[in-house]
Amino acid sequence: MNRYTKRPLADTGAARAPVRGRDEELAFLDARLDALARGHGGVVCVEGAPGSGKTRLLAEGHAAAVRRGFRAFLGGADPDEHFVPLGPLLDGLLSGVEPLLDAAKVRELSTVPDQRFWLLQELQDRLERTALDRPLLIVLDDLQWCDDLTLLAVRTLSARLSSHAILWLVAVRSATRTPLVRGALDRLRQAGAYELRLGPLTDEAVAQIAEDVLGAAPDPEVLRVARRAEGLPLLLVEMLGGLRDENAVTVADDVARLSGEAMPVRLLSSVGRRLDLLSGPARDVVQTASAVGRSITVDVLAELLGRPAAALINAVRESLDSDLLVERDGRLHFRHDLIREAVEAGLPVSVRRALRRHAADVLMEQGAPAVETATLLADSAEAGDRLAVERLRTAAAELAATASAPAAELSRRALELTAEEAPERPAIVAETILLLWQSGQAARARALGASALPGILRAEDEAQVRLGLARLSSQFDFMEAVRQARAGAALPGLPTPLRAQLLALLCLNLANIGDMEACAHAVTEALEAAHEAGDRTAEATAVAVDSVVRYYRMDWGAAFRLADRAAALAADLGIAHSLWVPEALWKGFLLNAAGRAGEALAESEAGVRDTRRQGQAAAMLLWLMNRSRALLDAGRLADARAEAEAASAMVDELGMGNFADATLLYTLVRVAVHTNDQEAARTYAAQAERMLRDEAPLVRNVGSWMTALVADFEGRPDQAMRALDEAVVALPEERPSLASPDDPADAPVFVRMALRAGAHERAALAVSVAERRAKLNPDFTILAAAAAHARGLLDNDLAQLLRAVRLYDGCPRLLARASALEDAGRKLAATRASEAVPYLDTALALYTEAGAERDVARVRRRLRAAGVRRRTTSAGTVKGWPELTVSEVGVVRLVAQGLTNRQVAERLSLSPHTVSSHLRRAFTKLDITSRVELAGLVEARDDGE
């Protein structure tokens, strides 16, 4: 059985009849295909009730694309195979004369870490390459039955490849939507997808179909009966066909008239009558096939019926002649899902379950993968069926890395089938809890854990489960990670290495929530346990957290020494053995805080490169987060925004929840404020509001800092101060208060904000903290500079502001340096305007270099007030491209040469996601929507230089 072979989108019999009543929809599809020929892609979502003609419309679109010479792939989801990750897409892309993907490559990617991410990357790259040669149409039917990875691929790849000549044509039932499907459709609409809603057919279309089916124009009585189909093409054709086949209609003088009693129009009745006309063996074939699924092979059918395949020849032929089944690619398919559902509905539940269980046995004997039999087993197995349990567990394990939600569903079903006293039950409980957490079903995981963990598992087994939960939770819920690690470490009689690892995760997440006092105690215990066990993995994490503790205790020298040691330990072990992430990440954050932006960038770029090479997508994401912050600190705002947007896209693909908020949202908020992007700032502030409700104080404080930055940006300093009530309490304490980790350059920003709000005491508190930090760490110039800057603002002291300027001189923290220059110039301008100009000019140049448009405009106003006008400079842009940044121009020029995003990324040492972000912004600024337009624009502008 080929896991990627599904039924056809439309049978040949239906394709012979013209499409009626959908002229507008067909014209719209033609228009979209015309646009596709010009390089404009997009998404078209066809929505309608079952039987409304969605599949037929997709088939017409596919045929039209083929006639135009486009590459066209079609696939469809199957309700019985929704556990196959990317199955509906791979169905089409791996089949045909020119398959888009290499099956061997797909198998290879299924064995690497973070496989869902790399599968999407490979798919994106192949789609790009194909679309560069000629336009591409991807048809996907029955979106309502797609697995979560396929839904993710459709919504993310359609957006990321929107500049390519790729048209996605998808169909979905209007009444059957899971939250995942609703979410995917909402995202597609927000991204500008076109919608085609198929309503009931008009009376004119009904009459045309009646004439097609009956061979003559219908009289008013036939039309009256036909209207009982409520405008659904499938019901209409079924009913009219039944009237015709049972000689209930006569044709005379080219008019079709009723000659007998009209047949009921309900599909179930129509199909039931057709079944009644079949012989017993043929009826058995159709009913047995309906129980198994949408399609079936003759050999499986023969096994289920207990007859040789040769004995089914006449029965199969009769079922095909009845038009209930069609044959395609060596398989029997129901002509329409509703027909199969109608036949299946007539079977006793016990018979249906027995047939599905038998079918699972047959497929297992034939060597079918576990995920292919999972649906059959999940709803047919009886309690105590140990073979079914093991098969479901195997399928869940196979799916865990790519489709955690279906994996959790299968694991839960395996648990339901397992007896309370079964020896394997504790292991299944553990597996299910982990999968529920991994798929974001935290409430279910907690409920299962509360009812099953205490008492059912041996202490060591329970500790292993809690270790896994703590590692998972470290990505998106720090408080839960603390609870799990603490409960696990407290269990009696644990092996020392296991306890050491639990303690290491405990101290890590205590640092993540911002409870540095508890963290310091846990670090001591974790280090002792790690040394006793000789566990260097736990030691690397604990040493990194010890560095965090020293950082917040204002011992930066010790923090750096410990960070170096942790990074060295982790490097020796290799990332695959890390409890957490590359411990070198913390060192990168320290380098940023210390004002060594160049070193921080080099560290993060090496981290991105190494983790990409090793196939560690989750760790690569964390390095991208680090790099976005380093780019912000270096004053490369456009690049920082692109990197943060790229990392945000990866968060979605990797299913890592809200772990990235503290870094990525902080970067995006700061960029929006500096670039005067009010809409983006409001959007990010709304996203940050969810952080204000988090259990972890650190997360709440970071969220409140971002909320305050936006409120102050919008001219509401009082509201900004109210947002910071909790964070201000943490200012003098040895724990996080504002950005994470606390950035020394935030002190002047906070002081300025507090003074605008009249909160002088709060401003004074921030200054005293900055001065204490600087005094304790005299080797870190940025601390002295930030303290002098904050003191100068508080006291309105020119000498302190000038001292800050001197200390910042040569510091790569461009925005902090520019801010000190601006404040010094502002103070000088009040009494000595001519002396202020050089300071303001330098600040203007630095802000311009950074692309900080809001700051540039403000300094220009200050210069005009001092009697000086400066022309708009083109620093940070390229000749001939005034709208774009240097980075954006570099990307668009390579894209115009026909390179894919991955190829551009390799040339520029970026991630493909970052290239996509740059490209999307460039398209918006240039008011274009396709690579064809971009190529023409690049040629015109660059030739004109």
mmCIF file of N, CA and C in Angstrom, residues 576-684:
data_model
loop_
_atom_site.group_PDB
_atom_site.id
_atom_site.type_symbol
_atom_site.label_atom_id
_atom_site.label_comp_id
_atom_site.label_asym_id
_atom_site.label_seq_id
_atom_site.Cartn_x
_atom_site.Cartn_y
_atom_site.Cartn_z
ATOM 1 N N ALA A 576 23.343 17.662 20.986
ATOM 2 C CA ALA A 576 22.371 16.584 21.109
ATOM 3 C C ALA A 576 22.231 16.122 22.560
ATOM 4 N N HIS A 577 23.235 16.416 23.390
ATOM 5 C CA HIS A 577 23.196 15.974 24.776
ATOM 6 C C HIS A 577 22.832 17.106 25.728
ATOM 7 N N SER A 578 22.502 18.262 25.177
ATOM 8 C CA SER A 578 22.184 19.398 26.034
ATOM 9 C C SER A 578 20.827 19.202 26.701
ATOM 10 N N LEU A 579 20.757 19.538 27.968
ATOM 11 C CA LEU A 579 19.481 19.508 28.673
ATOM 12 C C LEU A 579 18.574 20.627 28.198
ATOM 13 N N TRP A 580 19.171 21.670 27.715
ATOM 14 C CA TRP A 580 18.448 22.910 27.497
ATOM 15 C C TRP A 580 18.618 23.327 26.059
ATOM 16 N N VAL A 581 19.549 24.203 25.809
ATOM 17 C CA VAL A 581 19.901 24.733 24.492
ATOM 18 C C VAL A 581 21.398 24.940 24.543
ATOM 19 N N PRO A 582 22.024 25.382 23.470
ATOM 20 C CA PRO A 582 23.462 25.665 23.579
ATOM 21 C C PRO A 582 23.725 26.688 24.688
ATOM 22 N N GLU A 583 24.463 26.272 25.712
ATOM 23 C CA GLU A 583 24.714 27.190 26.820
ATOM 24 C C GLU A 583 25.467 28.442 26.380
ATOM 25 N N ALA A 584 26.095 28.365 25.199
ATOM 26 C CA ALA A 584 26.791 29.538 24.677
ATOM 27 C C ALA A 584 25.830 30.684 24.382
ATOM 28 N N LEU A 585 24.533 30.383 24.286
ATOM 29 C CA LEU A 585 23.554 31.450 24.071
ATOM 30 C C LEU A 585 23.631 32.499 25.173
ATOM 31 N N TRP A 586 23.784 32.031 26.401
ATOM 32 C CA TRP A 586 23.842 32.982 27.511
ATOM 33 C C TRP A 586 25.052 33.896 27.367
ATOM 34 N N LYS A 587 26.140 33.332 26.909
ATOM 35 C CA LYS A 587 27.311 34.180 26.700
ATOM 36 C C LYS A 587 27.018 35.245 25.655
ATOM 37 N N GLY A 588 26.273 34.871 24.608
ATOM 38 C CA GLY A 588 25.903 35.853 23.603
ATOM 39 C C GLY A 588 25.095 36.993 24.189
ATOM 40 N N PHE A 589 24.161 36.667 25.085
ATOM 41 C CA PHE A 589 23.392 37.720 25.735
ATOM 42 C C PHE A 589 24.286 38.610 26.596
ATOM 43 N N LEU A 590 25.238 38.008 27.295
ATOM 44 C CA LEU A 590 26.167 38.799 28.109
ATOM 45 C C LEU A 590 26.978 39.760 27.249
ATOM 46 N N LEU A 591 27.452 39.276 26.122
ATOM 47 C CA LEU A 591 28.229 40.142 25.229
ATOM 48 C C LEU A 591 27.392 41.331 24.767
ATOM 49 N N ASN A 592 26.131 41.095 24.488
ATOM 50 C CA ASN A 592 25.243 42.203 24.126
ATOM 51 C C ASN A 592 25.149 43.213 25.249
ATOM 52 N N ALA A 593 24.872 42.704 26.454
ATOM 53 C CA ALA A 593 24.698 43.597 27.595
ATOM 54 C C ALA A 593 25.948 44.423 27.859
ATOM 55 N N ALA A 594 27.105 43.813 27.616
ATOM 56 C CA ALA A 594 28.374 44.497 27.878
ATOM 57 C C ALA A 594 28.756 45.471 26.771
ATOM 58 N N GLY A 595 27.918 45.592 25.750
ATOM 59 C CA GLY A 595 28.209 46.531 24.678
ATOM 60 C C GLY A 595 29.158 46.000 23.632
ATOM 61 N N ARG A 596 29.404 44.700 23.652
ATOM 62 C CA ARG A 596 30.325 44.096 22.673
ATOM 63 C C ARG A 596 29.500 43.456 21.553
ATOM 64 N N ALA A 597 28.797 44.324 20.816
ATOM 65 C CA ALA A 597 27.829 43.856 19.826
ATOM 66 C C ALA A 597 28.484 43.054 18.712
ATOM 67 N N GLY A 598 29.686 43.462 18.292
ATOM 68 C CA GLY A 598 30.365 42.741 17.219
ATOM 69 C C GLY A 598 30.669 41.303 17.613
ATOM 70 N N GLU A 599 31.169 41.115 18.834
ATOM 71 C CA GLU A 599 31.461 39.766 19.310
ATOM 72 C C GLU A 599 30.175 38.955 19.471
ATOM 73 N N ALA A 600 29.126 39.625 19.940
ATOM 74 C CA ALA A 600 27.854 38.934 20.115
ATOM 75 C C ALA A 600 27.314 38.457 18.771
ATOM 76 N N LEU A 601 27.447 39.297 17.756
ATOM 77 C CA LEU A 601 26.984 38.904 16.422
ATOM 78 C C LEU A 601 27.791 37.726 15.885
ATOM 79 N N ALA A 602 29.101 37.788 16.059
ATOM 80 C CA ALA A 602 29.949 36.690 15.581
ATOM 81 C C ALA A 602 29.585 35.390 16.282
ATOM 82 N N GLU A 603 29.334 35.471 17.586
ATOM 83 C CA GLU A 603 28.958 34.285 18.356
ATOM 84 C C GLU A 603 27.637 33.706 17.846
ATOM 85 N N SER A 604 26.661 34.584 17.623
ATOM 86 C CA SER A 604 25.345 34.102 17.195
ATOM 87 C C SER A 604 25.385 33.565 15.771
ATOM 88 N N GLU A 605 26.170 34.197 14.901
ATOM 89 C CA GLU A 605 26.263 33.714 13.523
ATOM 90 C C GLU A 605 26.906 32.330 13.470
ATOM 91 N N ALA A 606 27.913 32.123 14.315
ATOM 92 C CA ALA A 606 28.526 30.792 14.387
ATOM 93 C C ALA A 606 27.523 29.774 14.911
ATOM 94 N N GLY A 607 26.710 30.180 15.894
ATOM 95 C CA GLY A 607 25.705 29.291 16.443
ATOM 96 C C GLY A 607 24.651 28.914 15.421
ATOM 97 N N VAL A 608 24.181 29.892 14.647
ATOM 98 C CA VAL A 608 23.192 29.618 13.599
ATOM 99 C C VAL A 608 23.778 28.653 12.573
ATOM 100 N N ARG A 609 25.001 28.914 12.183
ATOM 101 C CA ARG A 609 25.654 28.088 11.163
ATOM 102 C C ARG A 609 25.823 26.639 11.661
ATOM 103 N N ASP A 610 26.293 26.485 12.883
ATOM 104 C CA ASP A 610 26.545 25.135 13.406
ATOM 105 C C ASP A 610 25.253 24.350 13.605
ATOM 106 N N THR A 611 24.243 24.999 14.173
ATOM 107 C CA THR A 611 22.993 24.278 14.429
ATOM 108 C C THR A 611 22.264 23.954 13.137
ATOM 109 N N ARG A 612 22.393 24.813 12.139
ATOM 110 C CA ARG A 612 21.789 24.503 10.839
ATOM 111 C C ARG A 612 22.470 23.275 10.239
ATOM 112 N N ARG A 613 23.794 23.228 10.332
ATOM 113 C CA ARG A 613 24.533 22.096 9.786
ATOM 114 C C ARG A 613 24.182 20.803 10.505
ATOM 115 N N GLN A 614 23.924 20.880 11.798
ATOM 116 C CA GLN A 614 23.609 19.699 12.587
ATOM 117 C C GLN A 614 22.132 19.311 12.502
ATOM 118 N N GLY A 615 21.331 20.128 11.828
ATOM 119 C CA GLY A 615 19.916 19.817 11.711
ATOM 120 C C GLY A 615 19.129 20.074 12.978
ATOM 121 N N GLN A 616 19.638 20.953 13.867
ATOM 122 C CA GLN A 616 18.972 21.244 15.134
ATOM 123 C C GLN A 616 18.169 22.532 14.990
ATOM 124 N N ALA A 617 16.949 22.410 14.465
ATOM 125 C CA ALA A 617 16.159 23.599 14.138
ATOM 126 C C ALA A 617 15.762 24.378 15.388
ATOM 127 N N ALA A 618 15.393 23.682 16.477
ATOM 128 C CA ALA A 618 14.984 24.385 17.686
ATOM 129 C C ALA A 618 16.136 25.220 18.247
ATOM 130 N N ALA A 619 17.327 24.646 18.271
ATOM 131 C CA ALA A 619 18.487 25.402 18.756
ATOM 132 C C ALA A 619 18.832 26.529 17.798
ATOM 133 N N MET A 620 18.678 26.291 16.494
ATOM 134 C CA MET A 620 18.936 27.355 15.528
ATOM 135 C C MET A 620 17.998 28.531 15.763
ATOM 136 N N LEU A 621 16.726 28.228 16.084
ATOM 137 C CA LEU A 621 15.776 29.297 16.376
ATOM 138 C C LEU A 621 16.277 30.165 17.527
ATOM 139 N N LEU A 622 16.793 29.532 18.563
ATOM 140 C CA LEU A 622 17.261 30.297 19.715
ATOM 141 C C LEU A 622 18.453 31.174 19.348
ATOM 142 N N TRP A 623 19.314 30.674 18.474
ATOM 143 C CA TRP A 623 20.428 31.504 18.024
ATOM 144 C C TRP A 623 19.926 32.664 17.156
ATOM 145 N N LEU A 624 18.899 32.433 16.354
ATOM 146 C CA LEU A 624 18.320 33.527 15.566
ATOM 147 C C LEU A 624 17.732 34.587 16.489
ATOM 148 N N MET A 625 17.098 34.150 17.575
ATOM 149 C CA MET A 625 16.598 35.101 18.564
ATOM 150 C C MET A 625 17.746 35.938 19.116
ATOM 151 N N ASN A 626 18.820 35.249 19.448
ATOM 152 C CA ASN A 626 19.990 35.936 19.981
ATOM 153 C C ASN A 626 20.530 36.947 18.975
ATOM 154 N N ARG A 627 20.577 36.529 17.706
ATOM 155 C CA ARG A 627 21.120 37.426 16.688
ATOM 156 C C ARG A 627 20.216 38.636 16.469
ATOM 157 N N SER A 628 18.895 38.433 16.561
ATOM 158 C CA SER A 628 17.998 39.580 16.388
ATOM 159 C C SER A 628 18.267 40.631 17.454
ATOM 160 N N ARG A 629 18.524 40.179 18.673
ATOM 161 C CA ARG A 629 18.822 41.118 19.762
ATOM 162 C C ARG A 629 20.183 41.781 19.536
ATOM 163 N N ALA A 630 21.156 40.999 19.071
ATOM 164 C CA ALA A 630 22.478 41.571 18.813
ATOM 165 C C ALA A 630 22.415 42.615 17.704
ATOM 166 N N LEU A 631 21.622 42.357 16.676
ATOM 167 C CA LEU A 631 21.469 43.324 15.587
ATOM 168 C C LEU A 631 20.794 44.601 16.078
ATOM 169 N N LEU A 632 19.814 44.446 16.959
ATOM 170 C CA LEU A 632 19.182 45.627 17.546
ATOM 171 C C LEU A 632 20.199 46.448 18.320
ATOM 172 N N ASP A 633 20.974 45.779 19.160
ATOM 173 C CA ASP A 633 21.957 46.484 19.967
ATOM 174 C C ASP A 633 23.038 47.132 19.119
ATOM 175 N N ALA A 634 23.305 46.547 17.942
ATOM 176 C CA ALA A 634 24.298 47.123 17.042
ATOM 177 C C ALA A 634 23.725 48.264 16.212
ATOM 178 N N GLY A 635 22.423 48.528 16.359
ATOM 179 C CA GLY A 635 21.810 49.623 15.619
ATOM 180 C C GLY A 635 21.452 49.271 14.190
ATOM 181 N N ARG A 636 21.342 47.995 13.870
ATOM 182 C CA ARG A 636 20.929 47.563 12.531
ATOM 183 C C ARG A 636 19.453 47.181 12.601
ATOM 184 N N LEU A 637 18.603 48.206 12.604
ATOM 185 C CA LEU A 637 17.199 47.992 12.931
ATOM 186 C C LEU A 637 16.466 47.142 11.901
ATOM 187 N N ALA A 638 16.676 47.416 10.618
ATOM 188 C CA ALA A 638 15.974 46.651 9.584
ATOM 189 C C ALA A 638 16.367 45.180 9.645
ATOM 190 N N ASP A 639 17.651 44.931 9.844
ATOM 191 C CA ASP A 639 18.115 43.545 9.932
ATOM 192 C C ASP A 639 17.583 42.869 11.199
ATOM 193 N N ALA A 640 17.542 43.616 12.295
ATOM 194 C CA ALA A 640 17.020 43.056 13.547
ATOM 195 C C ALA A 640 15.553 42.675 13.382
ATOM 196 N N ARG A 641 14.789 43.550 12.743
ATOM 197 C CA ARG A 641 13.366 43.256 12.530
ATOM 198 C C ARG A 641 13.200 42.031 11.637
ATOM 199 N N ALA A 642 13.949 41.960 10.549
ATOM 200 C CA ALA A 642 13.840 40.816 9.640
ATOM 201 C C ALA A 642 14.193 39.517 10.353
ATOM 202 N N GLU A 643 15.238 39.556 11.175
ATOM 203 C CA GLU A 643 15.649 38.343 11.885
ATOM 204 C C GLU A 643 14.609 37.936 12.924
ATOM 205 N N ALA A 644 14.036 38.925 13.612
ATOM 206 C CA ALA A 644 13.015 38.614 14.609
ATOM 207 C C ALA A 644 11.756 38.070 13.947
ATOM 208 N N GLU A 645 11.365 38.639 12.823
ATOM 209 C CA GLU A 645 10.199 38.121 12.097
ATOM 210 C C GLU A 645 10.459 36.702 11.610
ATOM 211 N N ALA A 646 11.683 36.456 11.153
ATOM 212 C CA ALA A 646 12.040 35.108 10.693
ATOM 213 C C ALA A 646 11.960 34.111 11.837
ATOM 214 N N ALA A 647 12.487 34.481 12.987
ATOM 215 C CA ALA A 647 12.448 33.580 14.138
ATOM 216 C C ALA A 647 11.013 33.358 14.594
ATOM 217 N N SER A 648 10.169 34.389 14.501
ATOM 218 C CA SER A 648 8.761 34.236 14.885
ATOM 219 C C SER A 648 8.075 33.205 14.001
ATOM 220 N N ALA A 649 8.404 33.222 12.703
ATOM 221 C CA ALA A 649 7.828 32.228 11.794
ATOM 222 C C ALA A 649 8.274 30.822 12.190
ATOM 223 N N MET A 650 9.508 30.672 12.601
ATOM 224 C CA MET A 650 10.006 29.355 13.013
ATOM 225 C C MET A 650 9.331 28.879 14.291
ATOM 226 N N VAL A 651 8.994 29.805 15.190
ATOM 227 C CA VAL A 651 8.306 29.428 16.425
ATOM 228 C C VAL A 651 7.034 28.672 16.080
ATOM 229 N N ASP A 652 6.303 29.177 15.084
ATOM 230 C CA ASP A 652 5.066 28.530 14.652
ATOM 231 C C ASP A 652 5.354 27.147 14.082
ATOM 232 N N GLU A 653 6.351 27.045 13.233
ATOM 233 C CA GLU A 653 6.656 25.777 12.575
ATOM 234 C C GLU A 653 7.139 24.716 13.565
ATOM 235 N N LEU A 654 7.854 25.155 14.593
ATOM 236 C CA LEU A 654 8.422 24.204 15.539
ATOM 237 C C LEU A 654 7.503 23.925 16.720
ATOM 238 N N GLY A 655 6.382 24.648 16.772
ATOM 239 C CA GLY A 655 5.440 24.410 17.859
ATOM 240 C C GLY A 655 6.015 24.725 19.219
ATOM 241 N N MET A 656 6.800 25.813 19.335
ATOM 242 C CA MET A 656 7.483 26.120 20.586
ATOM 243 C C MET A 656 6.722 27.120 21.450
ATOM 244 N N GLY A 657 5.452 27.337 21.163
ATOM 245 C CA GLY A 657 4.631 28.167 22.017
ATOM 246 C C GLY A 657 5.138 29.585 22.135
ATOM 247 N N ASN A 658 5.095 30.156 23.358
ATOM 248 C CA ASN A 658 5.431 31.561 23.574
ATOM 249 C C ASN A 658 6.841 31.758 24.113
ATOM 250 N N PHE A 659 7.678 30.734 23.974
ATOM 251 C CA PHE A 659 9.019 30.798 24.550
ATOM 252 C C PHE A 659 9.793 32.027 24.068
ATOM 253 N N ALA A 660 9.568 32.427 22.821
ATOM 254 C CA ALA A 660 10.401 33.458 22.207
ATOM 255 C C ALA A 660 9.938 34.872 22.501
ATOM 256 N N ASP A 661 8.813 35.046 23.184
ATOM 257 C CA ASP A 661 8.259 36.387 23.343
ATOM 258 C C ASP A 661 9.248 37.385 23.940
ATOM 259 N N ALA A 662 9.920 36.957 25.004
ATOM 260 C CA ALA A 662 10.741 37.906 25.750
ATOM 261 C C ALA A 662 11.837 38.527 24.899
ATOM 262 N N THR A 663 12.366 37.781 23.936
ATOM 263 C CA THR A 663 13.423 38.320 23.081
ATOM 264 C C THR A 663 12.869 38.900 21.794
ATOM 265 N N LEU A 664 12.030 38.137 21.096
ATOM 266 C CA LEU A 664 11.578 38.570 19.772
ATOM 267 C C LEU A 664 10.633 39.763 19.848
ATOM 268 N N LEU A 665 9.670 39.707 20.761
ATOM 269 C CA LEU A 665 8.752 40.840 20.864
ATOM 270 C C LEU A 665 9.475 42.091 21.335
ATOM 271 N N TYR A 666 10.426 41.902 22.253
ATOM 272 C CA TYR A 666 11.204 43.062 22.705
ATOM 273 C C TYR A 666 11.907 43.720 21.524
ATOM 274 N N THR A 667 12.556 42.906 20.691
ATOM 275 C CA THR A 667 13.243 43.438 19.511
ATOM 276 C C THR A 667 12.273 44.142 18.584
ATOM 277 N N LEU A 668 11.144 43.508 18.296
ATOM 278 C CA LEU A 668 10.188 44.076 17.354
ATOM 279 C C LEU A 668 9.564 45.368 17.891
ATOM 280 N N VAL A 669 9.290 45.408 19.187
ATOM 281 C CA VAL A 669 8.741 46.631 19.782
ATOM 282 C C VAL A 669 9.742 47.772 19.677
ATOM 283 N N ARG A 670 10.997 47.488 20.040
ATOM 284 C CA ARG A 670 12.004 48.562 19.984
ATOM 285 C C ARG A 670 12.201 49.063 18.558
ATOM 286 N N VAL A 671 12.220 48.173 17.594
ATOM 287 C CA VAL A 671 12.378 48.591 16.204
ATOM 288 C C VAL A 671 11.182 49.432 15.772
ATOM 289 N N ALA A 672 9.969 48.993 16.117
ATOM 290 C CA ALA A 672 8.767 49.747 15.735
ATOM 291 C C ALA A 672 8.796 51.150 16.315
ATOM 292 N N VAL A 673 9.224 51.282 17.562
ATOM 293 C CA VAL A 673 9.286 52.603 18.190
ATOM 294 C C VAL A 673 10.317 53.490 17.500
ATOM 295 N N HIS A 674 11.505 52.961 17.248
ATOM 296 C CA HIS A 674 12.563 53.768 16.619
ATOM 297 C C HIS A 674 12.238 54.136 15.173
ATOM 298 N N THR A 675 11.477 53.288 14.487
ATOM 299 C CA THR A 675 11.155 53.552 13.080
ATOM 300 C C THR A 675 9.803 54.243 12.915
ATOM 301 N N ASN A 676 9.174 54.564 14.042
ATOM 302 C CA ASN A 676 7.891 55.285 14.023
ATOM 303 C C ASN A 676 6.788 54.480 13.348
ATOM 304 N N ASP A 677 6.834 53.177 13.506
ATOM 305 C CA ASP A 677 5.822 52.302 12.925
ATOM 306 C C ASP A 677 4.718 52.095 13.967
ATOM 307 N N GLN A 678 3.749 53.007 13.965
ATOM 308 C CA GLN A 678 2.730 53.009 15.015
ATOM 309 C C GLN A 678 1.844 51.773 14.957
ATOM 310 N N GLU A 679 1.470 51.354 13.755
ATOM 311 C CA GLU A 679 0.610 50.184 13.633
ATOM 312 C C GLU A 679 1.288 48.933 14.175
ATOM 313 N N ALA A 680 2.566 48.756 13.810
ATOM 314 C CA ALA A 680 3.295 47.590 14.304
ATOM 315 C C ALA A 680 3.454 47.648 15.818
ATOM 316 N N ALA A 681 3.745 48.837 16.347
ATOM 317 C CA ALA A 681 3.928 48.979 17.788
ATOM 318 C C ALA A 681 2.661 48.577 18.536
ATOM 319 N N ARG A 682 1.505 49.017 18.037
ATOM 320 C CA ARG A 682 0.246 48.648 18.692
ATOM 321 C C ARG A 682 0.001 47.140 18.605
ATOM 322 N N THR A 683 0.334 46.547 17.450
ATOM 323 C CA THR A 683 0.153 45.096 17.281
ATOM 324 C C THR A 683 1.004 44.331 18.276
ATOM 325 N N TYR A 684 2.268 44.725 18.391
ATOM 326 C CA TYR A 684 3.168 44.012 19.293
ATOM 327 C C TYR A 684 2.777 44.246 20.752
#
